[in-house]
Amino acid sequence: MKLLQCYIDNIITTALMEDINYIDAAADNLIPPEHKSSAYYVAKDTGIVCGIEIAKRVFELAGDDDVDFRILMQDGTKVNKGDIIAEMDGSTLTLLKGERTALNILQHMSGIATATNKCVELVSGTNASVTDTRKTLPGLRALQKYAVTVGGGKNHRYNLSDAAMLKDNHIDAYGGITAAVAELRRKIGHTVKIEVEVRTLDELREALENKVEIIMLDNMSCEEMKQAVEITDGAALLEASGNVTAENIRSVAETGVNIISLGALTHSVKCFDISMKISKK
């Protein structure tokens, strides 16, 4: 996946303006413009690096290409505690001003990639793919979804335009699965897939009767999901969603579902611990 540079630059610029305002009260009153330093990123745990090119871009925008940023560990690389991820030489002012913004992005994206990779490894050998959801931080969706792919996961829809997904509120508001699917088929284009969320096996059967392409099994037990797989018999893709954790994801995958979606990959992930250290003079 290649993200648009203008999208990345907009996020970085917004973050830098939020963090610096118009001066750095400490650095601008302490460090002369000509001062140079060397620095490095060090991993404080074991995980997957993600967002290193974006971190590099932070220093390019914070200064005037006055930092030489050397990437030692590319996105997708598994690192261990103590590994050096990148090295930097150049303007001390730029290093200090860009430090927190770059780390905030790098740590967050690496946290998502690390959590995703753990889930992908847990379901290895099963039929299930691990995906994200739309439960993302406003304005950061593309970065977060990119991080999921770096961790070995797949992306669910990016936005409401990507697919016609009937959640419980759509179904309850419109008056049932059959009526809602019929109306959608009358109006949507031929390239738009329909996914229906079901809460019971009876709703599953109704969705199958309407020949929808994807069915989300909402908060079902593993036993119910096994029954759903048998009933569906390959007629639609089955997505497990709700209350999936690292502790039970293997059991969910072994039911035979095709997809396991986890909002927690993006909405409540723990940042991966990385520090920037300036070499002492």
XYZ file of N, CA, C and O in Angstrom, residues 126-256:
524
model
N -5.475 -21.640 9.817
C -6.932 -21.723 9.698
C -7.370 -21.029 8.419
O -6.551 -20.462 7.679
N -8.676 -21.002 8.183
C -9.243 -20.374 6.990
C -9.484 -18.880 7.174
O -9.908 -18.196 6.239
N -9.210 -18.365 8.354
C -9.632 -17.000 8.701
C -8.578 -15.941 8.405
O -7.389 -16.134 8.661
N -9.061 -14.801 7.883
C -8.242 -13.600 7.726
C -8.572 -12.628 8.850
O -9.720 -12.541 9.285
N -7.575 -11.893 9.305
C -7.766 -10.868 10.334
C -7.926 -9.510 9.655
O -7.104 -9.125 8.817
N -9.012 -8.789 9.998
C -9.237 -7.469 9.403
C -9.527 -6.431 10.476
O -9.859 -6.749 11.617
N -9.422 -5.182 10.053
C -9.766 -4.049 10.910
C -11.243 -3.694 10.737
O -12.004 -4.450 10.119
N -11.645 -2.531 11.262
C -13.010 -2.027 11.107
C -12.942 -0.528 10.825
O -11.857 0.008 10.587
N -14.096 0.148 10.880
C -14.118 1.607 10.748
C -13.961 2.303 12.099
O -14.119 3.517 12.184
N -13.656 1.562 13.132
C -13.461 2.157 14.463
C -12.041 2.704 14.556
O -11.167 2.161 15.240
N -11.821 3.788 13.826
C -10.505 4.409 13.723
C -10.539 5.813 14.304
O -11.605 6.412 14.475
N -9.365 6.378 14.575
C -9.286 7.748 15.072
C -9.574 8.717 13.927
O -9.018 8.563 12.830
N -10.426 9.718 14.144
C -10.767 10.668 13.070
C -9.520 11.273 12.436
O -8.622 11.762 13.121
N -9.466 11.217 11.107
C -8.359 11.800 10.363
C -7.161 10.888 10.176
O -6.265 11.200 9.398
N -7.134 9.760 10.891
C -5.959 8.875 10.832
C -6.274 7.515 10.217
O -5.460 6.596 10.272
N -7.451 7.373 9.617
C -7.888 6.055 9.152
C -6.903 5.401 8.192
O -6.573 4.221 8.338
N -6.431 6.138 7.216
C -5.533 5.534 6.224
C -4.223 5.072 6.861
O -3.691 4.014 6.511
N -3.692 5.863 7.811
C -2.465 5.451 8.502
C -2.712 4.184 9.304
O -1.893 3.258 9.313
N -3.844 4.137 9.997
C -4.141 2.974 10.829
C -4.391 1.724 9.985
O -3.932 0.633 10.327
N -5.116 1.881 8.892
C -5.375 0.730 8.040
C -4.105 0.259 7.329
O -3.918 -0.949 7.106
N -3.239 1.182 6.978
C -1.941 0.800 6.421
C -1.162 -0.027 7.443
O -0.563 -1.063 7.112
N -1.194 0.393 8.711
C -0.463 -0.323 9.758
C -0.989 -1.748 9.930
O -0.217 -2.672 10.203
N -2.288 -1.927 9.756
C -2.868 -3.280 9.833
C -2.269 -4.173 8.750
O -1.908 -5.327 9.007
N -2.130 -3.652 7.541
C -1.567 -4.460 6.453
C -0.090 -4.770 6.705
O 0.382 -5.852 6.362
N 0.631 -3.828 7.311
C 2.040 -4.077 7.633
C 2.163 -5.206 8.645
O 3.104 -6.007 8.608
N 1.170 -5.321 9.532
C 1.160 -6.396 10.517
C 0.683 -7.725 9.965
O 0.658 -8.727 10.692
N 0.303 -7.761 8.685
C -0.127 -9.002 8.063
C -1.627 -9.178 7.982
O -2.113 -10.195 7.492
N -2.384 -8.164 8.447
C -3.834 -8.227 8.369
C -4.354 -7.678 7.053
O -3.590 -7.248 6.190
N -5.680 -7.686 6.919
C -6.336 -7.140 5.738
C -7.282 -6.025 6.158
O -7.660 -5.913 7.324
N -7.640 -5.200 5.192
C -8.535 -4.083 5.472
C -9.982 -4.420 5.176
O -10.298 -5.009 4.132
N -10.862 -4.063 6.105
C -12.298 -4.072 5.863
C -12.580 -2.833 5.009
O -11.645 -2.170 4.542
N -13.825 -2.472 4.793
C -14.124 -1.291 3.977
C -13.491 -0.038 4.585
O -13.367 0.087 5.804
N -13.089 0.884 3.719
C -12.467 2.133 4.163
C -13.505 3.136 4.646
O -13.253 3.928 5.541
N -14.666 3.120 4.016
C -15.694 4.096 4.373
C -17.065 3.562 3.955
O -17.173 2.460 3.404
N -18.084 4.334 4.189
C -19.447 3.908 3.922
C -19.754 3.716 2.444
O -20.750 3.076 2.094
N -18.906 4.258 1.582
C -19.134 4.135 0.135
C -18.635 2.820 -0.436
O -19.023 2.438 -1.540
N -17.784 2.124 0.299
C -17.126 0.935 -0.236
C -18.040 -0.270 -0.402
O -17.815 -1.113 -1.261
N -19.021 -0.396 0.461
C -19.938 -1.537 0.402
C -21.236 -1.142 1.090
O -21.262 -0.216 1.909
N -22.317 -1.855 0.750
C -23.602 -1.627 1.414
C -23.694 -2.607 2.567
O -24.021 -3.784 2.382
N -23.373 -2.138 3.751
C -23.349 -3.010 4.914
C -24.547 -2.713 5.800
O -24.690 -1.600 6.329
N -25.409 -3.706 5.949
C -26.617 -3.546 6.756
C -26.339 -4.005 8.181
O -26.244 -5.201 8.465
N -26.184 -3.034 9.080
C -26.000 -3.352 10.496
C -27.365 -3.500 11.149
O -28.408 -3.274 10.526
N -27.356 -3.854 12.424
C -28.623 -4.083 13.120
C -29.535 -2.860 13.090
O -30.753 -2.987 12.927
N -28.938 -1.670 13.213
C -29.769 -0.459 13.208
C -30.405 -0.193 11.846
O -31.542 0.290 11.767
N -29.682 -0.490 10.762
C -30.278 -0.362 9.425
C -31.488 -1.292 9.298
O -32.562 -0.893 8.839
N -31.274 -2.532 9.710
C -32.315 -3.562 9.565
C -33.537 -3.231 10.421
O -34.680 -3.299 9.968
N -33.287 -2.840 11.684
C -34.393 -2.514 12.580
C -35.139 -1.275 12.104
O -36.376 -1.199 12.201
N -34.401 -0.285 11.586
C -35.036 0.954 11.148
C -35.855 0.751 9.873
O -36.918 1.373 9.708
N -35.368 -0.146 8.980
C -36.060 -0.303 7.690
C -37.192 -1.320 7.743
O -38.145 -1.245 6.968
N -37.082 -2.307 8.651
C -38.169 -3.267 8.754
C -37.817 -4.686 8.384
O -38.698 -5.466 8.008
N -36.537 -5.050 8.475
C -36.164 -6.435 8.240
C -35.141 -6.620 7.144
O -34.936 -5.757 6.287
N -34.478 -7.783 7.166
C -33.411 -8.090 6.222
C -33.934 -8.167 4.788
O -33.372 -7.542 3.881
N -34.989 -8.917 4.580
C -35.483 -9.146 3.216
C -35.889 -7.846 2.540
O -35.518 -7.584 1.386
N -36.625 -7.022 3.253
C -37.072 -5.746 2.677
C -35.889 -4.830 2.381
O -35.842 -4.183 1.321
N -34.932 -4.776 3.301
C -33.784 -3.890 3.125
C -32.905 -4.340 1.959
O -32.463 -3.520 1.136
N -32.643 -5.630 1.859
C -31.809 -6.146 0.767
C -32.494 -5.917 -0.581
O -31.852 -5.514 -1.566
N -33.800 -6.146 -0.645
C -34.533 -5.937 -1.896
C -34.437 -4.492 -2.355
O -34.233 -4.215 -3.551
N -34.561 -3.560 -1.429
C -34.483 -2.139 -1.784
C -33.071 -1.758 -2.217
O -32.887 -0.986 -3.173
N -32.089 -2.315 -1.543
C -30.702 -2.041 -1.930
C -30.423 -2.551 -3.340
O -29.813 -1.847 -4.158
N -30.842 -3.761 -3.633
C -30.587 -4.333 -4.960
C -31.256 -3.499 -6.052
O -30.765 -3.437 -7.178
N -32.353 -2.852 -5.701
C -33.062 -2.025 -6.682
C -32.291 -0.743 -6.994
O -32.406 -0.195 -8.097
N -31.451 -0.297 -6.042
C -30.843 1.025 -6.167
C -29.329 1.031 -6.383
O -28.804 1.936 -7.035
N -28.608 0.083 -5.804
C -27.141 0.171 -5.876
C -26.622 -0.313 -7.222
O -27.291 -1.036 -7.954
N -25.384 0.089 -7.522
C -24.737 -0.327 -8.756
C -24.256 -1.760 -8.685
O -24.166 -2.366 -7.607
N -23.884 -2.297 -9.835
C -23.529 -3.712 -9.912
C -22.199 -4.037 -9.238
O -21.892 -5.208 -8.990
N -21.377 -3.031 -8.954
C -20.076 -3.301 -8.331
C -20.132 -3.281 -6.807
O -19.140 -3.607 -6.151
N -21.247 -2.898 -6.238
C -21.347 -2.760 -4.781
C -21.816 -4.071 -4.145
O -22.879 -4.583 -4.477
N -21.021 -4.595 -3.233
C -21.396 -5.812 -2.516
C -22.296 -5.472 -1.330
O -22.260 -4.370 -0.791
N -23.094 -6.463 -0.928
C -23.970 -6.306 0.230
C -23.493 -7.230 1.350
O -23.289 -8.426 1.138
N -23.307 -6.652 2.526
C -23.006 -7.433 3.726
C -24.126 -7.200 4.728
O -24.589 -6.078 4.911
N -24.553 -8.261 5.378
C -25.636 -8.183 6.358
C -25.140 -8.696 7.706
O -24.533 -9.768 7.792
N -25.397 -7.928 8.749
C -25.092 -8.364 10.103
C -26.271 -9.168 10.643
O -27.420 -8.730 10.543
N -25.988 -10.350 11.192
C -27.054 -11.190 11.757
C -26.743 -11.511 13.212
O -25.588 -11.653 13.603
N -27.812 -11.609 13.982
C -27.665 -11.864 15.414
C -28.084 -13.273 15.811
O -27.778 -13.731 16.906
N -28.799 -13.942 14.924
C -29.293 -15.298 15.206
C -29.115 -16.165 13.970
O -28.906 -15.667 12.851
N -29.254 -17.465 14.150
C -29.157 -18.384 13.017
C -30.363 -18.236 12.092
O -30.251 -18.476 10.881
N -31.502 -17.831 12.638
C -32.671 -17.579 11.787
C -32.416 -16.385 10.865
O -32.779 -16.414 9.681
N -31.777 -15.347 11.398
C -31.424 -14.195 10.560
C -30.391 -14.599 9.517
O -30.412 -14.102 8.381
N -29.482 -15.501 9.887
C -28.505 -16.021 8.938
C -29.221 -16.689 7.761
O -28.885 -16.431 6.591
N -30.179 -17.525 8.051
C -30.927 -18.214 6.994
C -31.660 -17.212 6.092
O -31.702 -17.388 4.859
N -32.192 -16.162 6.696
C -32.887 -15.141 5.902
C -31.910 -14.415 4.984
O -32.214 -14.156 3.813
N -30.722 -14.100 5.507
C -29.708 -13.441 4.684
C -29.289 -14.339 3.527
O -29.094 -13.877 2.393
N -29.138 -15.632 3.789
C -28.765 -16.581 2.740
C -29.846 -16.698 1.676
O -29.552 -16.810 0.470
N -31.084 -16.659 2.094
C -32.194 -16.708 1.135
C -32.156 -15.518 0.183
O -32.588 -15.622 -0.977
N -31.604 -14.399 0.670
C -31.505 -13.196 -0.150
C -30.187 -13.114 -0.914
O -29.912 -12.108 -1.567
N -29.381 -14.158 -0.805
C -28.149 -14.300 -1.588
C -27.189 -13.104 -1.436
O -26.625 -12.612 -2.415
N -26.995 -12.658 -0.208
C -26.019 -11.597 0.029
C -24.618 -12.189 -0.027
O -24.423 -13.393 0.193
N -23.658 -11.340 -0.338
C -22.287 -11.840 -0.546
C -21.531 -12.119 0.753
O -20.688 -13.014 0.823
N -21.797 -11.324 1.784
C -21.046 -11.433 3.042
C -22.038 -11.367 4.205
O -22.985 -10.568 4.173
N -21.817 -12.181 5.211
C -22.679 -12.167 6.394
C -21.805 -12.026 7.638
O -20.851 -12.788 7.837
N -22.117 -11.027 8.447
C -21.397 -10.805 9.697
C -22.141 -11.497 10.834
O -23.334 -11.261 11.045
N -21.435 -12.337 11.560
C -21.992 -13.035 12.715
C -21.693 -12.197 13.949
O -20.553 -12.137 14.419
N -22.707 -11.540 14.457
C -22.510 -10.555 15.518
C -22.585 -11.186 16.903
O -23.647 -11.677 17.317
N -21.463 -11.176 17.612
C -21.410 -11.628 19.003
C -21.956 -13.044 19.211
O -22.575 -13.335 20.241
N -21.736 -13.904 18.249
C -22.178 -15.296 18.400
C -21.141 -16.109 19.158
O -19.941 -15.807 19.118
N -21.586 -17.141 19.820
C -20.673 -18.063 20.485
C -19.965 -18.903 19.431
O -20.407 -18.991 18.276
N -18.885 -19.550 19.831
C -18.166 -20.414 18.895
C -19.053 -21.557 18.404
O -18.982 -21.946 17.232
N -19.889 -22.085 19.265
C -20.784 -23.165 18.858
C -21.775 -22.666 17.806
O -22.053 -23.360 16.812
N -22.313 -21.459 18.009
C -23.240 -20.886 17.030
C -22.536 -20.635 15.699
O -23.107 -20.861 14.625
N -21.285 -20.173 15.773
C -20.541 -19.909 14.540
C -20.252 -21.194 13.776
O -20.283 -21.210 12.542
N -19.968 -22.273 14.490
C -19.776 -23.563 13.819
C -21.048 -23.974 13.076
O -20.988 -24.445 11.932
N -22.192 -23.773 13.714
C -23.461 -24.085 13.062
C -23.677 -23.189 11.847
O -24.173 -23.641 10.807
N -23.295 -21.915 11.985
C -23.452 -20.966 10.875
C -22.629 -21.395 9.673
O -23.070 -21.293 8.521
N -21.421 -21.882 9.934
C -20.547 -22.351 8.847
C -21.190 -23.541 8.144
O -21.184 -23.630 6.899
N -21.748 -24.454 8.908
C -22.403 -25.628 8.317
C -23.630 -25.217 7.495
O -23.842 -25.725 6.379
N -24.436 -24.329 8.029
C -25.646 -23.879 7.336
C -25.292 -23.148 6.040
O -25.914 -23.360 4.997
N -24.271 -22.305 6.096
C -23.886 -21.485 4.937
C -23.273 -22.334 3.835
O -23.529 -22.098 2.637
N -22.420 -23.276 4.227
C -21.833 -24.224 3.277
C -21.200 -23.522 2.070
O -21.361 -23.941 0.925
N -20.504 -22.419 2.331
C -19.778 -21.722 1.278
C -20.604 -20.786 0.418
O -20.076 -20.183 -0.533
N -21.881 -20.609 0.721
C -22.746 -19.755 -0.104
C -22.462 -18.270 0.090
O -22.857 -17.444 -0.744
N -21.796 -17.909 1.172
C -21.423 -16.512 1.437
C -20.184 -16.507 2.317
O -19.889 -17.502 3.007
N -19.465 -15.404 2.286
C -18.348 -15.243 3.213
C -18.910 -14.953 4.595
O -19.860 -14.171 4.745
N -18.322 -15.558 5.616
C -18.771 -15.345 6.981
C -17.728 -14.563 7.766
O -16.546 -14.926 7.791
N -18.187 -13.498 8.405
C -17.313 -12.636 9.200
C -17.715 -12.717 10.665
O -18.867 -12.462 11.018
N -16.757 -13.057 11.521
C -16.989 -13.058 12.963
C -16.629 -11.694 13.518
O -15.571 -11.139 13.206
N -17.524 -11.151 14.355
C -17.281 -9.824 14.909
C -17.883 -9.725 16.304
O -18.949 -10.278 16.572
N -17.188 -9.020 17.177
C -17.699 -8.781 18.512
C -17.046 -9.637 19.571
O -17.062 -10.866 19.496
N -16.446 -8.970 20.560
C -15.835 -9.646 21.712
C -14.735 -10.634 21.333
O -14.525 -11.639 22.026
N -14.038 -10.345 20.245
C -12.891 -11.187 19.870
C -11.639 -10.621 20.537
O -11.371 -9.421 20.462
N -10.887 -11.466 21.195
C -9.660 -11.065 21.874
C -8.515 -11.998 21.471
O -8.736 -13.027 20.820
N -7.309 -11.636 21.894
C -6.159 -12.505 21.634
C -6.337 -13.861 22.310
O -5.827 -14.881 21.831
N -7.085 -13.884 23.404
C -7.286 -15.123 24.151
C -8.243 -16.090 23.443
O -8.101 -17.314 23.584
N -9.216 -15.561 22.698
C -10.197 -16.471 22.075
C -10.167 -16.486 20.548
O -10.929 -17.211 19.922
N -9.277 -15.710 19.939
C -9.309 -15.589 18.479
C -9.017 -16.920 17.783
O -9.575 -17.211 16.716
N -8.174 -17.752 18.374
C -7.883 -19.050 17.764
C -9.136 -19.913 17.733
O -9.430 -20.562 16.715
N -9.886 -19.924 18.827
C -11.117 -20.706 18.881
C -12.133 -20.198 17.862
O -12.831 -20.994 17.216
N -12.199 -18.877 17.689
C -13.097 -18.291 16.695
C -12.687 -18.727 15.296
O -13.513 -19.137 14.475
N -11.392 -18.669 15.013
C -10.895 -19.047 13.690
C -11.178 -20.514 13.384
O -11.492 -20.886 12.242
N -11.102 -21.356 14.400
C -11.300 -22.794 14.197
C -12.763 -23.173 13.954
O -13.049 -24.323 13.622
N -13.673 -22.221 14.070
C -15.075 -22.502 13.722
C -15.256 -22.623 12.216
O -16.263 -23.165 11.753
N -14.302 -22.068 11.455
C -14.388 -22.131 10.001
C -14.817 -20.853 9.333
O -15.011 -20.821 8.108
